[in-house]
XYZ file of C-alpha atoms in Angstrom:
444
model
C 24.406 51.041 -28.855
C 26.899 53.734 -27.835
C 30.270 52.013 -28.132
C 32.130 55.148 -27.155
C 30.605 55.185 -23.661
C 31.068 51.453 -23.098
C 33.578 50.655 -20.316
C 36.797 49.024 -21.420
C 38.013 45.756 -19.976
C 40.640 47.662 -17.976
C 37.901 49.558 -16.126
C 36.042 46.407 -14.982
C 36.553 45.359 -11.347
C 38.763 42.375 -10.686
C 37.247 39.146 -9.389
C 38.906 36.572 -7.209
C 38.336 32.918 -8.134
C 35.431 31.270 -6.303
C 36.250 28.968 -3.441
C 35.428 25.296 -4.042
C 32.126 23.936 -2.736
C 32.353 22.420 0.732
C 32.494 18.657 0.996
C 29.416 16.943 2.397
C 29.220 13.879 4.592
C 26.529 12.011 6.497
C 28.671 12.211 9.617
C 27.758 14.904 12.123
C 30.173 17.784 12.470
C 31.024 19.762 15.564
C 27.920 21.482 16.921
C 25.554 19.543 14.622
C 22.808 17.184 15.734
C 20.591 14.688 13.926
C 17.057 16.034 13.517
C 15.414 13.182 11.626
C 16.506 9.855 10.215
C 14.537 7.012 8.681
C 16.605 3.847 9.052
C 16.483 0.912 6.707
C 14.753 -2.000 8.353
C 16.785 -5.171 8.770
C 14.153 -7.106 6.800
C 14.742 -4.901 3.744
C 18.483 -5.553 3.391
C 19.412 -6.329 -0.178
C 19.215 -10.095 -0.815
C 22.245 -11.819 -2.302
C 20.913 -15.092 -3.745
C 20.440 -15.923 -7.423
C 17.338 -16.755 -9.421
C 18.138 -19.201 -12.223
C 15.951 -20.215 -15.139
C 17.115 -22.611 -17.851
C 15.322 -22.682 -21.177
C 16.809 -25.025 -23.766
C 20.314 -23.880 -24.676
C 20.034 -20.658 -22.655
C 20.182 -19.942 -18.925
C 19.134 -16.691 -17.249
C 20.744 -15.775 -13.915
C 19.238 -12.859 -11.980
C 21.192 -11.281 -9.138
C 19.932 -9.965 -5.814
C 17.086 -12.388 -5.083
C 15.757 -14.013 -1.943
C 16.965 -17.510 -1.185
C 14.522 -20.077 -2.588
C 12.365 -17.491 -4.377
C 9.990 -18.945 -6.976
C 9.651 -15.577 -8.717
C 12.171 -12.729 -8.894
C 11.191 -9.530 -7.087
C 12.363 -5.935 -7.375
C 11.713 -2.741 -5.468
C 11.374 0.895 -6.416
C 13.930 2.025 -9.040
C 15.697 -1.327 -8.707
C 18.462 -2.444 -11.041
C 17.689 -5.687 -12.861
C 21.084 -7.283 -13.348
C 22.457 -10.701 -14.116
C 23.956 -12.852 -16.816
C 22.661 -14.770 -19.798
C 24.518 -18.032 -20.454
C 24.348 -19.182 -24.066
C 25.218 -22.520 -25.619
C 26.292 -22.680 -29.274
C 26.617 -18.910 -29.205
C 28.382 -18.836 -32.582
C 24.975 -19.095 -34.290
C 23.526 -16.092 -32.428
C 23.181 -12.814 -34.305
C 21.329 -10.723 -31.692
C 20.334 -10.762 -28.006
C 17.735 -8.291 -26.735
C 16.255 -7.721 -23.281
C 12.824 -6.120 -22.983
C 11.301 -5.016 -19.683
C 7.530 -4.856 -20.000
C 4.690 -4.042 -17.642
C 0.993 -3.437 -18.153
C -2.139 -2.642 -16.171
C -5.160 -4.613 -17.372
C -8.664 -3.666 -16.230
C -12.066 -5.099 -17.077
C -15.527 -4.080 -15.878
C -18.776 -5.593 -17.087
C -20.336 -2.185 -17.777
C -17.613 -0.892 -20.127
C -15.386 -3.747 -21.288
C -11.635 -3.870 -20.853
C -8.499 -1.862 -21.480
C -4.751 -2.252 -21.085
C -2.343 0.515 -20.036
C 1.326 0.206 -20.921
C 3.406 0.866 -17.810
C 6.906 -0.067 -18.987
C 8.209 -0.962 -22.444
C 11.999 -0.642 -22.412
C 14.306 -2.445 -24.822
C 18.052 -3.117 -24.423
C 20.245 -4.665 -27.111
C 22.672 -6.838 -25.158
C 24.626 -7.990 -28.190
C 24.253 -7.585 -31.933
C 26.387 -8.985 -34.733
C 25.727 -5.962 -36.934
C 26.802 -3.526 -34.211
C 29.907 -5.569 -33.441
C 30.909 -5.659 -37.100
C 30.492 -1.902 -37.518
C 32.716 -1.180 -34.514
C 35.376 -3.706 -35.449
C 34.713 -5.901 -32.430
C 34.419 -9.660 -32.257
C 31.588 -10.826 -34.505
C 30.842 -13.995 -32.530
C 28.460 -13.725 -29.614
C 30.139 -14.532 -26.276
C 28.989 -17.496 -24.205
C 28.038 -15.172 -21.360
C 26.293 -11.817 -21.747
C 25.905 -9.449 -18.808
C 22.876 -7.186 -18.550
C 21.770 -4.362 -16.271
C 18.590 -2.291 -16.514
C 17.015 0.119 -14.056
C 13.273 0.170 -13.505
C 11.580 3.552 -13.993
C 9.748 5.210 -11.117
C 6.712 6.577 -12.939
C 4.587 6.184 -16.062
C 2.356 8.492 -18.081
C -1.360 8.054 -18.703
C -3.853 10.591 -20.078
C -1.439 13.449 -19.507
C -0.789 12.579 -15.852
C 2.213 11.040 -14.138
C 1.705 8.152 -11.704
C 4.099 6.032 -9.661
C 4.476 2.519 -11.017
C 1.870 0.344 -9.274
C 2.951 -2.790 -7.425
C 2.243 -6.207 -8.862
C -1.419 -6.696 -8.051
C -4.346 -8.910 -8.950
C -7.986 -8.582 -7.916
C -10.892 -10.436 -9.513
C -14.571 -9.960 -8.671
C -16.698 -12.108 -10.928
C -20.082 -11.361 -9.365
C -22.164 -9.042 -11.533
C -21.150 -6.290 -12.030
C -17.735 -7.874 -12.471
C -14.411 -6.100 -11.979
C -10.903 -7.375 -12.733
C -7.609 -5.556 -12.132
C -4.154 -6.935 -12.848
C -0.778 -5.217 -12.986
C 1.975 -7.512 -14.265
C 5.707 -7.225 -14.951
C 7.769 -9.432 -17.283
C 11.324 -9.804 -18.560
C 11.599 -10.827 -22.224
C 14.918 -12.231 -23.436
C 14.866 -12.448 -27.239
C 17.616 -14.570 -28.812
C 17.921 -14.573 -32.593
C 19.955 -17.330 -34.284
C 20.750 -18.177 -37.877
C 19.496 -21.563 -39.030
C 22.688 -22.310 -40.953
C 26.130 -20.707 -40.803
C 26.218 -20.181 -44.560
C 22.614 -19.048 -44.871
C 21.537 -15.935 -42.967
C 18.003 -15.957 -44.352
C 15.014 -16.739 -42.161
C 16.653 -16.554 -38.748
C 14.793 -18.145 -35.880
C 13.896 -16.264 -32.721
C 13.412 -17.656 -29.245
C 11.876 -15.765 -26.337
C 12.431 -16.465 -22.646
C 9.694 -14.903 -20.530
C 10.274 -14.407 -16.808
C 7.455 -12.780 -14.808
C 8.676 -10.799 -11.832
C 7.069 -9.120 -8.868
C 7.362 -5.370 -8.430
C 7.203 -4.529 -4.710
C 7.917 -0.845 -3.979
C 8.386 -0.225 -0.263
C 6.581 2.552 1.605
C 6.929 3.234 5.310
C 4.507 4.828 7.779
C 5.631 8.357 8.656
C 4.759 8.272 12.361
C 4.455 5.629 15.068
C 1.336 4.288 16.734
C 1.752 5.494 20.310
C 0.902 2.680 22.755
C -1.643 3.831 25.325
C -2.851 1.623 28.196
C -5.732 4.034 28.889
C -7.556 5.846 26.107
C -9.202 8.432 28.375
C -5.905 9.641 29.808
C -4.262 9.571 26.377
C -6.964 11.619 24.652
C -6.705 14.263 27.389
C -2.916 14.537 27.522
C -2.198 13.935 23.812
C -5.345 14.689 21.788
C -3.197 15.228 18.689
C -2.437 11.489 18.671
C -6.069 10.584 17.871
C -8.301 11.194 14.877
C -12.007 11.361 15.716
C -15.035 10.724 13.518
C -18.493 11.601 14.906
C -21.775 10.516 13.396
C -25.348 10.809 14.737
C -27.563 7.754 14.752
C -30.421 8.259 12.331
C -33.945 7.237 13.281
C -36.974 6.162 11.318
C -39.414 8.850 10.181
C -41.713 10.085 12.984
C -39.587 8.311 15.621
C -39.244 10.654 18.603
C -35.986 9.570 20.197
C -33.302 11.511 21.990
C -30.217 12.009 19.781
C -27.372 9.521 20.105
C -23.881 9.907 18.701
C -21.202 7.426 17.720
C -17.543 8.408 18.136
C -14.746 6.427 16.491
C -11.137 7.236 17.442
C -8.107 5.916 15.524
C -4.372 6.841 15.676
C -3.971 10.284 14.121
C -1.433 9.434 11.421
C -3.923 7.233 9.522
C -0.962 5.708 7.654
C -0.283 2.233 9.004
C 1.931 -0.692 8.074
C 0.341 -3.897 6.833
C 1.657 -5.707 9.915
C 0.579 -3.024 12.413
C -1.992 -3.757 15.088
C -4.210 -0.670 14.929
C -5.906 0.333 18.195
C -9.216 2.189 18.205
C -11.884 3.407 20.614
C -15.671 3.432 20.143
C -18.031 5.561 22.207
C -21.819 5.857 22.109
C -23.001 9.009 23.851
C -26.360 10.554 24.653
C -29.293 10.052 26.972
C -28.779 6.879 29.003
C -32.416 5.882 28.654
C -32.065 6.224 24.874
C -28.880 4.183 25.019
C -30.757 1.454 26.854
C -33.567 1.598 24.315
C -30.986 1.187 21.562
C -29.693 -1.952 23.209
C -33.148 -3.237 24.206
C -32.549 -2.640 27.926
C -29.458 -4.796 28.122
C -26.521 -3.943 30.357
C -24.595 -1.542 28.189
C -21.222 -2.249 29.702
C -21.430 -6.002 29.235
C -20.339 -7.137 25.784
C -18.961 -10.509 24.824
C -15.333 -9.671 24.009
C -14.215 -12.358 21.606
C -14.178 -10.515 18.308
C -16.460 -8.304 16.307
C -18.224 -11.285 14.758
C -19.535 -12.305 18.178
C -19.875 -8.890 19.818
C -23.441 -8.840 21.108
C -25.270 -7.387 24.083
C -24.566 -9.531 27.139
C -28.237 -9.970 28.047
C -28.315 -12.538 25.320
C -30.728 -15.322 24.898
C -30.648 -17.827 22.074
C -32.352 -15.155 19.984
C -29.620 -12.590 20.720
C -26.812 -15.029 19.986
C -28.034 -15.456 16.432
C -28.716 -11.735 15.864
C -26.177 -9.493 14.112
C -23.467 -8.064 16.372
C -24.155 -4.649 17.856
C -20.759 -3.372 16.699
C -18.539 -4.584 13.905
C -15.226 -2.890 13.078
C -13.149 -3.986 10.113
C -10.504 -2.966 7.609
C -12.102 -2.357 4.231
C -10.426 -2.115 0.830
C -12.143 -0.462 -2.107
C -10.914 -1.199 -5.633
C -12.325 1.236 -8.185
C -11.919 1.427 -11.963
C -12.858 4.325 -14.257
C -13.334 3.558 -17.923
C -15.231 5.284 -20.736
C -17.093 7.594 -18.317
C -18.140 4.609 -16.199
C -17.023 4.140 -12.597
C -17.147 0.719 -10.968
C -15.922 -0.407 -7.551
C -15.849 -3.372 -5.209
C -15.353 -3.517 -1.432
C -13.547 -6.285 0.427
C -13.032 -6.808 4.166
C -9.327 -7.297 4.940
C -9.514 -7.916 8.672
C -12.072 -8.121 11.479
C -11.480 -6.328 14.754
C -11.528 -7.536 18.337
C -13.537 -5.385 20.782
C -13.942 -5.366 24.556
C -16.088 -3.143 26.828
C -14.678 -0.394 29.027
C -16.138 0.119 32.516
C -18.094 1.604 34.195
C -21.224 -0.418 33.580
C -23.929 2.029 32.526
C -26.628 -0.622 32.513
C -28.138 0.506 35.810
C -30.326 3.431 34.805
C -32.662 5.635 36.744
C -36.199 4.534 37.359
C -37.987 7.379 35.607
C -37.453 9.013 32.259
C -37.394 12.440 33.873
C -34.251 11.462 35.784
C -32.370 10.204 32.746
C -28.981 11.850 32.375
C -26.375 12.156 29.670
C -23.817 9.384 29.577
C -21.754 7.183 27.346
C -20.716 3.594 26.849
C -17.299 2.667 25.490
C -15.391 -0.113 23.792
C -11.750 -0.479 22.914
C -10.445 -2.695 20.176
C -7.701 -3.687 17.780
C -7.712 -4.540 14.115
C -5.005 -5.984 11.899
C -4.731 -6.736 8.213
C -5.109 -10.332 7.106
C -1.793 -12.064 6.485
C -2.539 -12.635 2.803
C -2.636 -8.883 2.099
C 0.810 -7.873 0.837
C 0.068 -4.738 -1.210
C -0.753 -1.306 0.183
C -3.037 1.342 -1.257
C -2.118 2.901 -4.622
C -3.444 4.930 -7.533
C -2.371 4.206 -11.094
C -4.054 5.304 -14.295
C -7.720 4.376 -14.122
C -7.320 2.254 -10.962
C -7.586 3.460 -7.383
C -7.077 1.115 -4.426
C -8.145 2.782 -1.167
C -8.359 1.555 2.428
C -10.727 2.389 5.274
C -11.490 1.565 8.885
C -15.221 0.935 9.000
C -17.583 0.662 11.960
C -21.069 -0.773 11.495
C -23.637 -0.435 14.299
C -26.653 -2.699 13.886
C -29.441 -2.234 16.472
C -30.941 -5.438 17.896
C -34.103 -6.312 15.992
C -33.108 -3.921 13.196
C -36.485 -4.144 11.451
C -38.330 -3.046 14.597
C -35.824 -0.665 16.157
C -36.481 3.077 15.768
C -32.778 3.468 14.986
C -31.331 2.694 11.583
C -28.100 0.863 10.941
C -25.099 3.198 11.121
C -21.818 3.041 9.248
C -18.816 5.219 10.160
C -15.909 5.174 7.710
C -12.449 6.691 8.196
C -10.090 6.803 5.183
C -6.632 5.412 5.959
C -3.622 4.301 3.960
C -1.953 0.943 4.402
C 1.736 0.786 3.469
C 4.211 -2.065 3.247
C 6.404 -1.183 6.242
C 5.679 -0.032 9.775
C 7.256 3.045 11.290
C 10.765 2.300 12.571
C 12.205 3.964 15.639
C 15.799 5.207 15.514
C 17.892 3.483 18.140
C 21.254 4.706 19.344
C 22.980 1.917 17.439
C 21.176 2.797 14.203
C 22.097 6.472 14.591
C 25.713 5.463 15.103
C 25.638 3.282 12.018
C 24.052 6.080 10.013
C 26.859 8.380 11.042
C 29.649 5.894 10.285
């Protein structure tokens, strides 16, 4: 390096000190406007009650619980806080809190495995630590604790969000069992005698808790009194799945198509009522053949379990419904190069026909024209479903809207049964609109 040609400090330009960073606030400034805001729903306000569990000479008090809760519950990245009340604390030499979680899976084809989700340990009080720091060597009667739940866990080199507390058991062969569980372990170590520190005794207090991370739908379900006008003016609000009806070999039938429309977001809250539209299109004569000549526009509109062609006799009333729409959940497990899955219906839809009645067809096949027959419907998740879709480790829980079309007399019909499946995602909370009051609160 040429030191002789290096500039001296006197030749360097002078710099003025940097101005401090501007202060930030959630309140709107002059000329600013709110572009997007996701408010906190009133139902998700932090609870303020206590969960209390007494075990012998110790009592655990957990803060921030629902009134009357039988099991403590925590959300995403929640802080587990509370107090541990101890009787005869002078005999205690150590108090430890462990937060543990695991994901257990079992399939009949490959056995079982357990994935560690959380294994955090916190020393709340220790006689040895107190002695080394010159603090009081007697354990206090009340010990405060606070621990934050992690957001993710590692498995096979990948990072996953912590799964919610979940349990699914399918004992029919091939069997499949999935269980994610969370537990607080309070470990209290006491000496048996004040003058004899050997062979201390340890007591554990186990408190299972529910992990319930909240997820909200990112867009609303736009109410539409008329599907046909909605799909023309706002086609972006609908997702369409089209599938042709397959026929038996050597069956010479005009092609028919099934169209299933659902709200475009395909992310819905567990409590949402999901509207949908079903359309069968093609040659009207072929449509009548599909429905055995019944009036296509006349369908019993009770629910999908009783949706049958209206020209029903006692034979038709006991036949499978023409259309069945349902919410379907698939639980899959991968283990030792084996994949296993189970499907469960989570809600049956209600359908009703949309006029006009296309049952009156032309008299000759040569005059048959193209047409369609339509149904509208709604489907909602069963009330006992409290967990949305998730993926964690070797477990994948996925949701679908499924349509099944079963021709009358399925063993004789030239058409085969059809299934149309649209992947969706169910989340814990519905989309929340921002009202003027909520915007004002967000700005205050």
